[in-house]
mmCIF file of C-alpha atoms in Angstrom:
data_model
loop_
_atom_site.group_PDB
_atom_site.id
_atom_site.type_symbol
_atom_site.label_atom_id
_atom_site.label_comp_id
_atom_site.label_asym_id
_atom_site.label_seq_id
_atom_site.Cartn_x
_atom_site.Cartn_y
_atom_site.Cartn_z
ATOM 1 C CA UNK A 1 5.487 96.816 60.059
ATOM 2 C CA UNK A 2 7.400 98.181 62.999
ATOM 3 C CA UNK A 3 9.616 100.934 61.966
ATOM 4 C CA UNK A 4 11.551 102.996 65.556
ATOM 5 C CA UNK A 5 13.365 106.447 63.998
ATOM 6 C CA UNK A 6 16.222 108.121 66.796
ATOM 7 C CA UNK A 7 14.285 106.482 69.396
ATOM 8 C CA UNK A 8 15.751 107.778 73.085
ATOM 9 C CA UNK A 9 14.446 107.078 76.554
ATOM 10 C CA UNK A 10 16.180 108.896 79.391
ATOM 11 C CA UNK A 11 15.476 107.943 83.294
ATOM 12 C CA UNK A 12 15.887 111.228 85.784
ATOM 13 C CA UNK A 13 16.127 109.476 89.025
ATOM 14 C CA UNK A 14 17.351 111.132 92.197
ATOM 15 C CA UNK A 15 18.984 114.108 90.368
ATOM 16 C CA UNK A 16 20.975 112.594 87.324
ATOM 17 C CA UNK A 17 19.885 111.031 84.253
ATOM 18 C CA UNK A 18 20.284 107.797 82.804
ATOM 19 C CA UNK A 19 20.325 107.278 79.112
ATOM 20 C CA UNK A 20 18.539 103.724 78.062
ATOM 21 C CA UNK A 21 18.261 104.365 74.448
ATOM 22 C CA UNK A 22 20.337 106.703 72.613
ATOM 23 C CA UNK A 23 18.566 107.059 68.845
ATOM 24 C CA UNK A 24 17.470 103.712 67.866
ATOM 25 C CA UNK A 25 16.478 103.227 64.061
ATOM 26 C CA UNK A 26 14.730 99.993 63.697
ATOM 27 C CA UNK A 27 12.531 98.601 60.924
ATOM 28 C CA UNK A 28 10.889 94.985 61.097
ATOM 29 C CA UNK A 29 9.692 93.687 57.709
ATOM 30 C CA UNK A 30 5.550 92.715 57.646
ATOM 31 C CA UNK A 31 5.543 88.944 58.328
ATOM 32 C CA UNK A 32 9.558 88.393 59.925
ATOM 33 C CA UNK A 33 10.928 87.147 62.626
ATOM 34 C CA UNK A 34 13.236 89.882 64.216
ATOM 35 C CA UNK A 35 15.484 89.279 66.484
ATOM 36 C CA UNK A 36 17.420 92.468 69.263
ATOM 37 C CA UNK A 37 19.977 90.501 70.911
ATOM 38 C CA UNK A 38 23.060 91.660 73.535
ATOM 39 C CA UNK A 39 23.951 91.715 77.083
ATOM 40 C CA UNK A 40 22.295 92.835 80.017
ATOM 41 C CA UNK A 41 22.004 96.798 79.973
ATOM 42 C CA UNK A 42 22.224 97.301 76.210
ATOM 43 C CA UNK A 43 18.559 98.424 76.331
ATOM 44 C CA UNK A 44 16.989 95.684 74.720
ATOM 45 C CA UNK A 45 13.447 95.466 76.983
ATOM 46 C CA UNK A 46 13.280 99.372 77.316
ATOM 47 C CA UNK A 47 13.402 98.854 73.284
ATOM 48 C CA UNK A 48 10.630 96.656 73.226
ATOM 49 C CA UNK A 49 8.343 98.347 76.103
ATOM 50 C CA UNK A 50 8.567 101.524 73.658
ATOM 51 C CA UNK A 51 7.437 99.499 70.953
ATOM 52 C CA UNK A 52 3.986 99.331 72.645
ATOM 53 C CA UNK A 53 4.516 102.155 74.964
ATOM 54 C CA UNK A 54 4.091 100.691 78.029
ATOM 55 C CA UNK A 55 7.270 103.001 78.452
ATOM 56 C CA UNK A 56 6.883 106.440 76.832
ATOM 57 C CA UNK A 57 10.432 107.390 74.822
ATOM 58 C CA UNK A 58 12.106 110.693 75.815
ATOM 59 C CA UNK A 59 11.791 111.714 72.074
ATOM 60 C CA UNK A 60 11.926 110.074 68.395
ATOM 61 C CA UNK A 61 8.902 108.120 66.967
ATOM 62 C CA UNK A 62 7.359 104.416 67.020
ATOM 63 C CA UNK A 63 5.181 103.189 64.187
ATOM 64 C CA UNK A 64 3.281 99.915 64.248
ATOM 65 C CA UNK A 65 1.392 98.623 61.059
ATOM 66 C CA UNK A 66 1.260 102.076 59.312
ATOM 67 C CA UNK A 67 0.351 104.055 63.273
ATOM 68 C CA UNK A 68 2.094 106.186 64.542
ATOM 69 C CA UNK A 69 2.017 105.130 68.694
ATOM 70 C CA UNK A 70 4.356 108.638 70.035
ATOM 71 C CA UNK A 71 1.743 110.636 68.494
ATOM 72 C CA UNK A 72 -1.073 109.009 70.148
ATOM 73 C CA UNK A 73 -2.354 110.826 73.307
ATOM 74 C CA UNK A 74 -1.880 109.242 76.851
ATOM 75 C CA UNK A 75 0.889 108.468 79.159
ATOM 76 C CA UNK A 76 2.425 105.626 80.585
ATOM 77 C CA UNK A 77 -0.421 105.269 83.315
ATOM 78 C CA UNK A 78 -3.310 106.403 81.714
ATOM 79 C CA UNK A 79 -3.484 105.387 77.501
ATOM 80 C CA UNK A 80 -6.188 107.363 75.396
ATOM 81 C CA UNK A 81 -8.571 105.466 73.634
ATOM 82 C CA UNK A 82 -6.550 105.719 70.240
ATOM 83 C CA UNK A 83 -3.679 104.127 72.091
ATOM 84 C CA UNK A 84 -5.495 101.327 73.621
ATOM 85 C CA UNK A 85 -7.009 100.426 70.023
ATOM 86 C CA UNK A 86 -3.941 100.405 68.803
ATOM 87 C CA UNK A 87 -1.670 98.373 71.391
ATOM 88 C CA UNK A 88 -4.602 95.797 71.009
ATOM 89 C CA UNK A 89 -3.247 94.944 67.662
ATOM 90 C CA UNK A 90 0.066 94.861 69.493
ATOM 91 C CA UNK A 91 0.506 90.708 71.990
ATOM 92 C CA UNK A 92 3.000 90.933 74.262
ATOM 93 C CA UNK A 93 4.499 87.611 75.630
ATOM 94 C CA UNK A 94 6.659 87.827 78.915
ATOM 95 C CA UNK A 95 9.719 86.277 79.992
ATOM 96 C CA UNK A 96 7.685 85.527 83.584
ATOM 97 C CA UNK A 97 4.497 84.299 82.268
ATOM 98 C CA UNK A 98 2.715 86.998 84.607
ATOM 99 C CA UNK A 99 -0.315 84.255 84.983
ATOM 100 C CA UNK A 100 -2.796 85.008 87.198
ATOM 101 C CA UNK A 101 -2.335 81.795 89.841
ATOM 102 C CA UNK A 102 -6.143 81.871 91.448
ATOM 103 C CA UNK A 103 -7.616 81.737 87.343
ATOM 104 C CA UNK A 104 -7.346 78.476 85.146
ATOM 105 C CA UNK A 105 -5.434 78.160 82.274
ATOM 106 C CA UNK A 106 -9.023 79.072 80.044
ATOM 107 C CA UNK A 107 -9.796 82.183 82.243
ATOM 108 C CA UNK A 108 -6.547 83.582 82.057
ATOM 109 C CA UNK A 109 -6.594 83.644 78.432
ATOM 110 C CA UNK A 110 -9.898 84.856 78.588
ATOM 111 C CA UNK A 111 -9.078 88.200 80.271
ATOM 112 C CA UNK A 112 -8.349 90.746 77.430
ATOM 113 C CA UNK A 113 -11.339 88.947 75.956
ATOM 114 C CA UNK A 114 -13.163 90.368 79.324
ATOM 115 C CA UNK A 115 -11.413 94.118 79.164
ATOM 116 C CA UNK A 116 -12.600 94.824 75.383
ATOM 117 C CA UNK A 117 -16.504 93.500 76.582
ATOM 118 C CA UNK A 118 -16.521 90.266 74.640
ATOM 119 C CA UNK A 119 -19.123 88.208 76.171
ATOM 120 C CA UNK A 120 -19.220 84.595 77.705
ATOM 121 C CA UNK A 121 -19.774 82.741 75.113
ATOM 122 C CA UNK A 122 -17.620 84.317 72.711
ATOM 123 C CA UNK A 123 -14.452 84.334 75.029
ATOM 124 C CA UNK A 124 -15.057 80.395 75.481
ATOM 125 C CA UNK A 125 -14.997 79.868 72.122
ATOM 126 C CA UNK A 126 -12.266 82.317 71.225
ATOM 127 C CA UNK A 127 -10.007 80.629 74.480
ATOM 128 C CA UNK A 128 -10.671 77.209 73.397
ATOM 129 C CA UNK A 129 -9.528 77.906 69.641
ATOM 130 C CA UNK A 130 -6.566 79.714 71.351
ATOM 131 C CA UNK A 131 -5.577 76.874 73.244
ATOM 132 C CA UNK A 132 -5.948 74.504 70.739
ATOM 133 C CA UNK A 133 -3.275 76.451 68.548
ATOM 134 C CA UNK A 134 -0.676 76.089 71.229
ATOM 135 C CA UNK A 135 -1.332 72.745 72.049
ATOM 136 C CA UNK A 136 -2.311 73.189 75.365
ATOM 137 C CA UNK A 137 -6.721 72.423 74.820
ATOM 138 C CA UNK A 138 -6.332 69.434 77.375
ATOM 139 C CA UNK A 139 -5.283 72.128 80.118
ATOM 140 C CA UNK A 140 -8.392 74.821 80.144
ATOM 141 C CA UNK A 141 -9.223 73.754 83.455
ATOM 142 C CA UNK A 142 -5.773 73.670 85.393
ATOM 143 C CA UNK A 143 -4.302 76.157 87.070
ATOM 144 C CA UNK A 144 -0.942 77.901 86.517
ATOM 145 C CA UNK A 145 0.590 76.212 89.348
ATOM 146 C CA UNK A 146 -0.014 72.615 88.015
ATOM 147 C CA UNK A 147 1.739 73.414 84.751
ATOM 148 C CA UNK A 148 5.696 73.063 84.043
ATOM 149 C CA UNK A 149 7.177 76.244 82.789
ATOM 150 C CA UNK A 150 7.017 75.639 79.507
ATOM 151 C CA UNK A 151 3.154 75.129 78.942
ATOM 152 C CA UNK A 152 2.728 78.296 80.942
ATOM 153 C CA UNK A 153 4.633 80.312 78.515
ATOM 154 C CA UNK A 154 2.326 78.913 76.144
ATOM 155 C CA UNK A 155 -0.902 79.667 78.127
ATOM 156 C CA UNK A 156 0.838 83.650 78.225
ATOM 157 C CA UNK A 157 1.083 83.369 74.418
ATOM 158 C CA UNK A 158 -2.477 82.337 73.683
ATOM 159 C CA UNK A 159 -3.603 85.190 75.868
ATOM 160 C CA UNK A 160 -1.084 87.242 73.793
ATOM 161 C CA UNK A 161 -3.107 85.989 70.663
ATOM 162 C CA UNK A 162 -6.274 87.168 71.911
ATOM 163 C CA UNK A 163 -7.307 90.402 70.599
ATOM 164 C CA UNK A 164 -5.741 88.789 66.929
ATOM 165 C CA UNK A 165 -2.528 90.924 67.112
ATOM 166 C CA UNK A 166 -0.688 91.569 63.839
ATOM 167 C CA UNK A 167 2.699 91.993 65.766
ATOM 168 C CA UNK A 168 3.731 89.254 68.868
ATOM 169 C CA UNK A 169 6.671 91.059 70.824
ATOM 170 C CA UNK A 170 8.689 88.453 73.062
ATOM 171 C CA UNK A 171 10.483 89.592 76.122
ATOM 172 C CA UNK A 172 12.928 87.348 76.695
ATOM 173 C CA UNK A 173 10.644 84.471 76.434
ATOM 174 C CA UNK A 174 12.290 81.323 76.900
ATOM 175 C CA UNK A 175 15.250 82.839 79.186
ATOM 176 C CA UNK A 176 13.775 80.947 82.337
ATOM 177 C CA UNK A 177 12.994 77.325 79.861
ATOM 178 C CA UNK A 178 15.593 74.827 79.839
ATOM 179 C CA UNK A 179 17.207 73.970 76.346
ATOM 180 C CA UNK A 180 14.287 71.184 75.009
ATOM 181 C CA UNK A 181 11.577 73.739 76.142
ATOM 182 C CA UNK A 182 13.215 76.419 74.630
ATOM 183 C CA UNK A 183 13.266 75.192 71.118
ATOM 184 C CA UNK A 184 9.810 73.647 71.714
ATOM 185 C CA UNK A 185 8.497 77.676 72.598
ATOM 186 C CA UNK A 186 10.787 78.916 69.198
ATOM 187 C CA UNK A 187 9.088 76.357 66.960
ATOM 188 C CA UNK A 188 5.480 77.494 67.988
ATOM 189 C CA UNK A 189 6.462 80.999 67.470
ATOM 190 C CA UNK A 190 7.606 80.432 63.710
ATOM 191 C CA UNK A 191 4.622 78.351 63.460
ATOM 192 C CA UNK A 192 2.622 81.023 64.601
ATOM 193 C CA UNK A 193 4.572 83.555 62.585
ATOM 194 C CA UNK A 194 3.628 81.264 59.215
ATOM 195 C CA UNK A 195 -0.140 80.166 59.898
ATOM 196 C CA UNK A 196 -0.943 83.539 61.122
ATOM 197 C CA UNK A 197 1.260 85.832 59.281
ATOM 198 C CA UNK A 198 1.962 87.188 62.379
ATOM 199 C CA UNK A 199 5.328 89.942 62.858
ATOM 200 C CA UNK A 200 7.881 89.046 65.457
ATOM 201 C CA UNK A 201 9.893 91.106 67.633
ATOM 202 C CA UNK A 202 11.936 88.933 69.888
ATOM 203 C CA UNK A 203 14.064 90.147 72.806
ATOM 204 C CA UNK A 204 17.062 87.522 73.288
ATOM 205 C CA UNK A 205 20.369 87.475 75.404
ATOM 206 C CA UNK A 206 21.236 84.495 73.767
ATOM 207 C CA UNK A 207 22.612 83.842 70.105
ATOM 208 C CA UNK A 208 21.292 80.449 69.752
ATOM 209 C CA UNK A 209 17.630 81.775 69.591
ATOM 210 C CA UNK A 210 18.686 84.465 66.609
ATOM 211 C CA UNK A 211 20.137 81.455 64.837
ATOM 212 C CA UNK A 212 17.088 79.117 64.983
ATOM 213 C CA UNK A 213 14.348 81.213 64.728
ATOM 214 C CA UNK A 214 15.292 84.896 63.089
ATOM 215 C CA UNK A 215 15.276 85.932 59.811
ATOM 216 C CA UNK A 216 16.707 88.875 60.522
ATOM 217 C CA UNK A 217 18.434 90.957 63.739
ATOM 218 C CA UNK A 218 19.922 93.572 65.394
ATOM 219 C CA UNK A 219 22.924 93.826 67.665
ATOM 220 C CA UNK A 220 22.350 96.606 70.717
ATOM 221 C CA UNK A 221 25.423 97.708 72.988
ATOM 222 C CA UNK A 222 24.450 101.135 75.299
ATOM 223 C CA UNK A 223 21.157 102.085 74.167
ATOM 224 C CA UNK A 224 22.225 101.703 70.325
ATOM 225 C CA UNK A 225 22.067 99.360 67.791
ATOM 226 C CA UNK A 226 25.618 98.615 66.376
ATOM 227 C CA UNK A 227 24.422 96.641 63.267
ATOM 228 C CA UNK A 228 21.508 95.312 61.776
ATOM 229 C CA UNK A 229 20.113 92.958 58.917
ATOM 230 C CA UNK A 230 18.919 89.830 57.228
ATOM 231 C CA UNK A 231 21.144 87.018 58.570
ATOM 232 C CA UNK A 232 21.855 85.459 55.385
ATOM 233 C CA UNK A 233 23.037 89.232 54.110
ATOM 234 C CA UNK A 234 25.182 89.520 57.148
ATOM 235 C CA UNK A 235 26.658 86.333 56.996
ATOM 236 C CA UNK A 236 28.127 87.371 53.731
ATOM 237 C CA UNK A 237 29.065 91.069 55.036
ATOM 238 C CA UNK A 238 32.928 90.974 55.435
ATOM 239 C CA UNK A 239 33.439 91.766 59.424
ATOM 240 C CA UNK A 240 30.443 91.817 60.271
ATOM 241 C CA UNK A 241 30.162 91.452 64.367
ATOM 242 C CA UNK A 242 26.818 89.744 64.532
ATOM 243 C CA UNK A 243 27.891 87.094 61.670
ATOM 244 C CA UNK A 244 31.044 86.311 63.972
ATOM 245 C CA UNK A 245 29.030 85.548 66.889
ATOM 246 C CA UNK A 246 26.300 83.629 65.097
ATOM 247 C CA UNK A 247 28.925 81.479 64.088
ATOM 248 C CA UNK A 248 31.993 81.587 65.894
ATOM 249 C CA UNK A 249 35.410 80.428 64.231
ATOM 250 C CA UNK A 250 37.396 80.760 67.633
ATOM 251 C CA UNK A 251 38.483 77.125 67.869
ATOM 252 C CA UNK A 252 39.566 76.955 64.794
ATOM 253 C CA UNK A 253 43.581 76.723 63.511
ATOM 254 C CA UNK A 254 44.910 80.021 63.151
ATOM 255 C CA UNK A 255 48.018 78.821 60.469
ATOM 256 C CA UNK A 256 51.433 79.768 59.838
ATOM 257 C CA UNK A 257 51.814 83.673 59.651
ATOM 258 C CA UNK A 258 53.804 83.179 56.287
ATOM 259 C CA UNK A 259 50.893 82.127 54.435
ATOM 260 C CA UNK A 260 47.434 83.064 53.605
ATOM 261 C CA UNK A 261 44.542 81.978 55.979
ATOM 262 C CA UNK A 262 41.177 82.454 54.504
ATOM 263 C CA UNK A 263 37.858 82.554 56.092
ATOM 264 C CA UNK A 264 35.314 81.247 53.637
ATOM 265 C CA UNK A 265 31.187 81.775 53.962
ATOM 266 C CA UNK A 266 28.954 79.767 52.080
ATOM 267 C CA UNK A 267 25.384 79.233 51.809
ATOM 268 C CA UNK A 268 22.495 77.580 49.674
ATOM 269 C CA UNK A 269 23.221 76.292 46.635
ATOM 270 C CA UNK A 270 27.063 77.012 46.938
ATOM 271 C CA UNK A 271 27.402 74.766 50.012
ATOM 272 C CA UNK A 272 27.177 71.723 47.725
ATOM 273 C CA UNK A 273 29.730 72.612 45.650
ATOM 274 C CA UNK A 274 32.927 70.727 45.692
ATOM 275 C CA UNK A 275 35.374 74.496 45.727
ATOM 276 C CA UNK A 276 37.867 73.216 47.736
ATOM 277 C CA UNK A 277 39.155 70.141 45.588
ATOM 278 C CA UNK A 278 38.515 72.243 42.266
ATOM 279 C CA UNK A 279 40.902 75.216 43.478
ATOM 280 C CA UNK A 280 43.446 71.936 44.476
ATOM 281 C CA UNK A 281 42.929 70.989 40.946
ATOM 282 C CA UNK A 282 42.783 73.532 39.255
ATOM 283 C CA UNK A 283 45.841 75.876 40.719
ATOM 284 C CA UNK A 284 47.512 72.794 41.616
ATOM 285 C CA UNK A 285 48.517 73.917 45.134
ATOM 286 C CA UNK A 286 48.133 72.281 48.850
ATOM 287 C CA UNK A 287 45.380 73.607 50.995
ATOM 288 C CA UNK A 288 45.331 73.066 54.364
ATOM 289 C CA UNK A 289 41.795 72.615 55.929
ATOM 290 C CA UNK A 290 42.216 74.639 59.639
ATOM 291 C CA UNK A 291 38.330 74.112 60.262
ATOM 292 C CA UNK A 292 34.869 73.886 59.299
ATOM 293 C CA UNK A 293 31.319 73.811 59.940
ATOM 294 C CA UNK A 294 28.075 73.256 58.870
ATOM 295 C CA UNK A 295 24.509 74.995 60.462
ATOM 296 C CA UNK A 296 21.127 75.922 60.046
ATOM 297 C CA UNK A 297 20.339 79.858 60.115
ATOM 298 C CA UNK A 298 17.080 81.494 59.357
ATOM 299 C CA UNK A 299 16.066 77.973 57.699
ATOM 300 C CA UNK A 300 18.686 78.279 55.288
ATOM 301 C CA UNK A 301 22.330 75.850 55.169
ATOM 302 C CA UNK A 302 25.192 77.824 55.875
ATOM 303 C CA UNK A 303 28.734 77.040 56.456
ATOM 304 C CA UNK A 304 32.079 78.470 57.472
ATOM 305 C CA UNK A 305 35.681 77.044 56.571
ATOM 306 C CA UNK A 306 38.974 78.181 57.395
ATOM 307 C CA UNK A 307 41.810 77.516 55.148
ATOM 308 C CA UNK A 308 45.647 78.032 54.777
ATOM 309 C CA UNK A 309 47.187 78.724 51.083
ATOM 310 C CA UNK A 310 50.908 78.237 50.786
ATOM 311 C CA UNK A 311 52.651 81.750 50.329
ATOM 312 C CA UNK A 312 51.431 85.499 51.354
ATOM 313 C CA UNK A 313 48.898 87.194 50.319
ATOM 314 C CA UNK A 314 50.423 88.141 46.888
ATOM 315 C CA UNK A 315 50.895 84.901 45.504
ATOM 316 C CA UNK A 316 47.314 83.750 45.985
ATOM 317 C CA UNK A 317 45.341 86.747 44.704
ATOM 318 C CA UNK A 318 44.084 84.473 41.469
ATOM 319 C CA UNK A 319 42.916 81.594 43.665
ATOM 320 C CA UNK A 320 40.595 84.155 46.183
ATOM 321 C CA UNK A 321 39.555 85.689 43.051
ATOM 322 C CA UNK A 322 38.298 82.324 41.573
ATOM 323 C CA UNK A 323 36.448 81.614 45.047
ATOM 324 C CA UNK A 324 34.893 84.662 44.970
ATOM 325 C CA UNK A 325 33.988 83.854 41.241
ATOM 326 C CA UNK A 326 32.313 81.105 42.825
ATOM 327 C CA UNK A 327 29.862 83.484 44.949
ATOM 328 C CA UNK A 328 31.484 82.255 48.221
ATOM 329 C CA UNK A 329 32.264 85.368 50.697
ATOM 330 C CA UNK A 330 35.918 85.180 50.919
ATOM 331 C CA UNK A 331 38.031 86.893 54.291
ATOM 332 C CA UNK A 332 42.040 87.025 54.006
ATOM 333 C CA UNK A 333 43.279 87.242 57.287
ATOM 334 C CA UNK A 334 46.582 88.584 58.283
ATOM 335 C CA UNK A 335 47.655 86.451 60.832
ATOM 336 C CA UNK A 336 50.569 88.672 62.031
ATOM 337 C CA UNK A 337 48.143 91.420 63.624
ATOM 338 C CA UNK A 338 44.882 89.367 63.735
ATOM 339 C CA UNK A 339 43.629 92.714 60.737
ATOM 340 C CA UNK A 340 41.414 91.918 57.868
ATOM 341 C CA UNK A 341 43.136 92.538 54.136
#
């Protein structure tokens, strides 16, 4: 659905250049939730605002829904009419609302019904249905500035809705929402996402919102992504950086260095299985529980446990290997250099 091939976007300012994306490759899957998350100059918006070109890339190419955007003519301040068409199947929800304070809530949803020529009665009617999908029909007549922030993010994604966009992009959306709002906002997305069958490109600082609402993401760090994926694939990927920080082990035990301290992933159908007491049983050897949890990602159960098998590495390459028989994602870590084996 949204597929970005060696996308680059330089800025010349005052004499020197600055590099914002340096050859992205992204594909989102028709009908996911996709989530670009890192910190603050990875290039995460100038990602997004190539997506619908309201920022032109340098060079590489931008398809949405089968279209090609980079080949479309226009520029940043003037689209063609093939571009226009096109972004229209493209919402855009922002992380400031951009609300228009002297409109209501219904007229402000009503204005990309206004710039395509829809007429009166059909932007009422198409506003009202709008705001009835967000929850927000008892509001048509307020104005922005007698709404909490919350319910104007959701007046910004109605008017996102309005042309009937296959593909939602979210700009840092909830960044400015306190925690209950937040997860409030993420649930109507993947409701929206479901009823509508709508694509989701999400723009996120913060790993919480990949965890709740994503089915799939990509790390960025200077202008490239680092790692990308389904998060139930890279939550079984052996070092995998995003997996790590989706579910952090950090205050967990770390173990004696003389034995062997496993990190063990394990979702669905395998988190109900009783492992740990079987390999007790079974190999008849002590294991020491270091830490574990339990969490919800991408819908789906999925925990992490750390464990500590008496002797090195050597000694317990029978029990990994029946864990792994198991389909659990086994890690041995070498806790004298803090190395993967």
């Amino acid at each position: 659905m949204i597929t970005t091939k060696d996308l680059t976007k330089v800025y010349r300012t005052r004499g020197r250049e600055v590099t914002a994306l340096a050859g992205v490759d992204l594909h989102v899957r028709e009908g996911e939730v996709y989530g670009v998350v890192g910190t603050s100059g990875a290039g995460k918006s100038t990602l997004i605002r190539c997506v619908n070109m309201l920022e032109r890339p340098s060079s590489g190419t931008v398809t949405v829904d089968g279209v090609e955007l980079t080949a479309l003519p226009g520029t940043e301040q003037r689209a063609g009419a093939d571009l226009r068409a096109a972004r229209r199947r493209i919402g855009m929800v922002f992380q400031h609302f951009n609300l228009l304070a002297s409109r209501t809530v219904q007229q402000n949803v009503e204005l990309p019904l206004e710039i395509i020529g829809l007429d009166r009665t059909q932007r009422r009617r198409k506003a009202g249905e709008l705001l009835e999908l967000v929850g927000l029909a008892d509001k048509a007549r307020a104005y922005p500035g007698q709404l909490s922030g919350g319910q104007k993010q959701r007046v910004g994604i109605a008017r996102a809705l309005a042309g009937d966009p296959k593909v939602l992009l979210s700009d840092e959306a909830t960044s400015a929402l306190d925690p209950e709002t937040t997860r409030s906002i993420l649930a109507l997305l993947r409701d929206l996402n479901q009823q509508l069958g709508l694509t989701v490109l999400l723009i996120t600082h913060e790993m919480d919102v990949i965890k709740s609402v994503c089915d799939s993401a990509a790390l960025m760090r200077g202008g490239r992504v680092v790692e990308a994926g389904k998060l139930t694939e890279l939550l079984a990927t052996e070092n995998s950086e995003l997996a790590r920080e989706l579910f952090p082990l950090g205050e967990f035990g770390h173990g004696h260095p003389a034995n062997t301290v496993l990190e063990i992933t394990f979702q669905g159908d395998t988190s109900a299985r009783p492992f740990v007491s079987q390999l007790a049983r079974t190999y008849q050897i002590d294991i020491n529980i270091l830490g574990a949890a339990v969490e919800t990602i991408a819908g789906r159960m999925v925990g992490r446990m750390r464990v500590e098998l008496p002797g090195g590495h050597r000694d317990n390459v029978v029990p990994i290997g029946f864990l792994r028989e198991q389909g659990l994602q086994v890690d041995v870590l070498n806790e004298t250099d803090g190395a993967a084996a």
